[in-house]
Amino acid sequence: MKLSIDRERCEGYGLCAESAPELMHLDDEGELVLDHDEVPPSAGPAAESAVRVCPVAALKVG
Ligand code: SF4
């Protein structure tokens, strides 16, 4: 499973990072950083919940 971000859409709200802190974080400038291109199987549910909480649908798993 891969996680990707649409930077044009992302507004830096950080809800995804709160939902899946093991997969992503906001940097000092409020830009979202994905910590893994390939989501470890154990973090699949966290990745899906991060996708769900994003208010602008900027995250995708596939
Ligand atoms: S919740 Fe969506 S808009 Fe907010 S930082 Fe995450 S990807 Fe970006």
PDB file of C-alpha atoms and ligand atoms in Angstrom:
ATOM      1  CA  MET A   1       0.000   0.000   0.000  1.00  0.00           C
ATOM      2  CA  LYS A   2       1.308   3.430  -0.954  1.00  0.00           C
ATOM      3  CA  LEU A   3       0.334   6.768   0.491  1.00  0.00           C
ATOM      4  CA  SER A   4       0.466   9.922  -1.607  1.00  0.00           C
ATOM      5  CA  ILE A   5      -0.409  13.551  -1.138  1.00  0.00           C
ATOM      6  CA  ASP A   6      -1.811  16.102  -3.544  1.00  0.00           C
ATOM      7  CA  ARG A   7       0.159  19.199  -2.500  1.00  0.00           C
ATOM      8  CA  GLU A   8      -2.110  21.505  -4.478  1.00  0.00           C
ATOM      9  CA  ARG A   9      -5.020  20.492  -2.247  1.00  0.00           C
ATOM     10  CA  CYS A  10      -3.299  20.145   1.117  1.00  0.00           C
ATOM     11  CA  GLU A  11      -4.003  23.091   3.409  1.00  0.00           C
ATOM     12  CA  GLY A  12      -1.761  21.924   6.241  1.00  0.00           C
ATOM     13  CA  TYR A  13      -4.541  21.370   8.771  1.00  0.00           C
ATOM     14  CA  GLY A  14      -2.629  18.427  10.209  1.00  0.00           C
ATOM     15  CA  LEU A  15      -5.669  16.291  11.032  1.00  0.00           C
ATOM     16  CA  CYS A  16      -4.068  13.431   9.132  1.00  0.00           C
ATOM     17  CA  ALA A  17      -0.876  13.681  11.184  1.00  0.00           C
ATOM     18  CA  GLU A  18      -2.925  13.605  14.384  1.00  0.00           C
ATOM     19  CA  SER A  19      -4.705  10.540  13.112  1.00  0.00           C
ATOM     20  CA  ALA A  20      -1.582   8.666  11.908  1.00  0.00           C
ATOM     21  CA  PRO A  21       1.500  10.158  13.613  1.00  0.00           C
ATOM     22  CA  GLU A  22       3.512   7.044  12.768  1.00  0.00           C
ATOM     23  CA  LEU A  23       3.145   7.821   9.050  1.00  0.00           C
ATOM     24  CA  MET A  24       3.390  11.607   8.681  1.00  0.00           C
ATOM     25  CA  HIS A  25       4.140  14.870  10.416  1.00  0.00           C
ATOM     26  CA  LEU A  26       4.010  18.600   9.779  1.00  0.00           C
ATOM     27  CA  ASP A  27       7.404  20.265   9.394  1.00  0.00           C
ATOM     28  CA  ASP A  28       8.381  23.596  10.950  1.00  0.00           C
ATOM     29  CA  GLU A  29       6.671  25.448   8.111  1.00  0.00           C
ATOM     30  CA  GLY A  30       3.430  23.521   8.395  1.00  0.00           C
ATOM     31  CA  GLU A  31       4.092  21.388   5.303  1.00  0.00           C
ATOM     32  CA  LEU A  32       2.984  17.815   5.545  1.00  0.00           C
ATOM     33  CA  VAL A  33       5.825  15.278   5.298  1.00  0.00           C
ATOM     34  CA  LEU A  34       5.080  11.626   4.575  1.00  0.00           C
ATOM     35  CA  ASP A  35       7.524   9.481   6.503  1.00  0.00           C
ATOM     36  CA  HIS A  36       7.018   6.309   4.434  1.00  0.00           C
ATOM     37  CA  ASP A  37       6.336   5.905   0.725  1.00  0.00           C
ATOM     38  CA  GLU A  38       5.316   2.343   1.347  1.00  0.00           C
ATOM     39  CA  VAL A  39       2.904   1.953   4.254  1.00  0.00           C
ATOM     40  CA  PRO A  40       3.862  -0.945   6.546  1.00  0.00           C
ATOM     41  CA  PRO A  41       0.993  -3.475   6.648  1.00  0.00           C
ATOM     42  CA  SER A  42       0.500  -2.875  10.359  1.00  0.00           C
ATOM     43  CA  ALA A  43      -0.167   0.823   9.663  1.00  0.00           C
ATOM     44  CA  GLY A  44      -2.809   0.217   6.975  1.00  0.00           C
ATOM     45  CA  PRO A  45      -5.769   1.149   9.201  1.00  0.00           C
ATOM     46  CA  ALA A  46      -3.986   4.331  10.337  1.00  0.00           C
ATOM     47  CA  ALA A  47      -3.331   5.299   6.703  1.00  0.00           C
ATOM     48  CA  GLU A  48      -6.987   4.783   5.828  1.00  0.00           C
ATOM     49  CA  SER A  49      -8.152   6.840   8.754  1.00  0.00           C
ATOM     50  CA  ALA A  50      -5.763   9.675   7.786  1.00  0.00           C
ATOM     51  CA  VAL A  51      -7.302   9.663   4.299  1.00  0.00           C
ATOM     52  CA  ARG A  52     -10.798   9.821   5.804  1.00  0.00           C
ATOM     53  CA  VAL A  53     -10.130  12.743   8.150  1.00  0.00           C
ATOM     54  CA  CYS A  54      -8.553  15.036   5.544  1.00  0.00           C
ATOM     55  CA  PRO A  55     -11.188  17.740   4.924  1.00  0.00           C
ATOM     56  CA  VAL A  56      -9.941  18.467   1.396  1.00  0.00           C
ATOM     57  CA  ALA A  57      -9.287  14.877   0.229  1.00  0.00           C
ATOM     58  CA  ALA A  58      -5.589  15.525  -0.363  1.00  0.00           C
ATOM     59  CA  LEU A  59      -4.394  12.075   0.697  1.00  0.00           C
ATOM     60  CA  LYS A  60      -4.744   8.834  -1.227  1.00  0.00           C
ATOM     61  CA  VAL A  61      -3.860   5.251  -0.509  1.00  0.00           C
ATOM     62  CA  GLY A  62      -3.589   2.676  -3.204  1.00  0.00           C
TER      63      GLY A  62
HETATM   64  S1  SF4 B   1      -5.481  16.637   6.764  1.00  0.00           S
HETATM   65 FE1  SF4 B   1      -5.362  16.967   4.534  1.00  0.00          FE
HETATM   66  S2  SF4 B   1      -5.113  19.162   4.315  1.00  0.00           S
HETATM   67 FE2  SF4 B   1      -4.577  18.629   6.401  1.00  0.00          FE
HETATM   68  S3  SF4 B   1      -2.355  18.304   6.420  1.00  0.00           S
HETATM   69 FE3  SF4 B   1      -3.349  16.345   6.101  1.00  0.00          FE
HETATM   70  S4  SF4 B   1      -3.409  16.096   3.874  1.00  0.00           S
HETATM   71 FE4  SF4 B   1      -3.061  18.254   4.282  1.00  0.00          FE
END
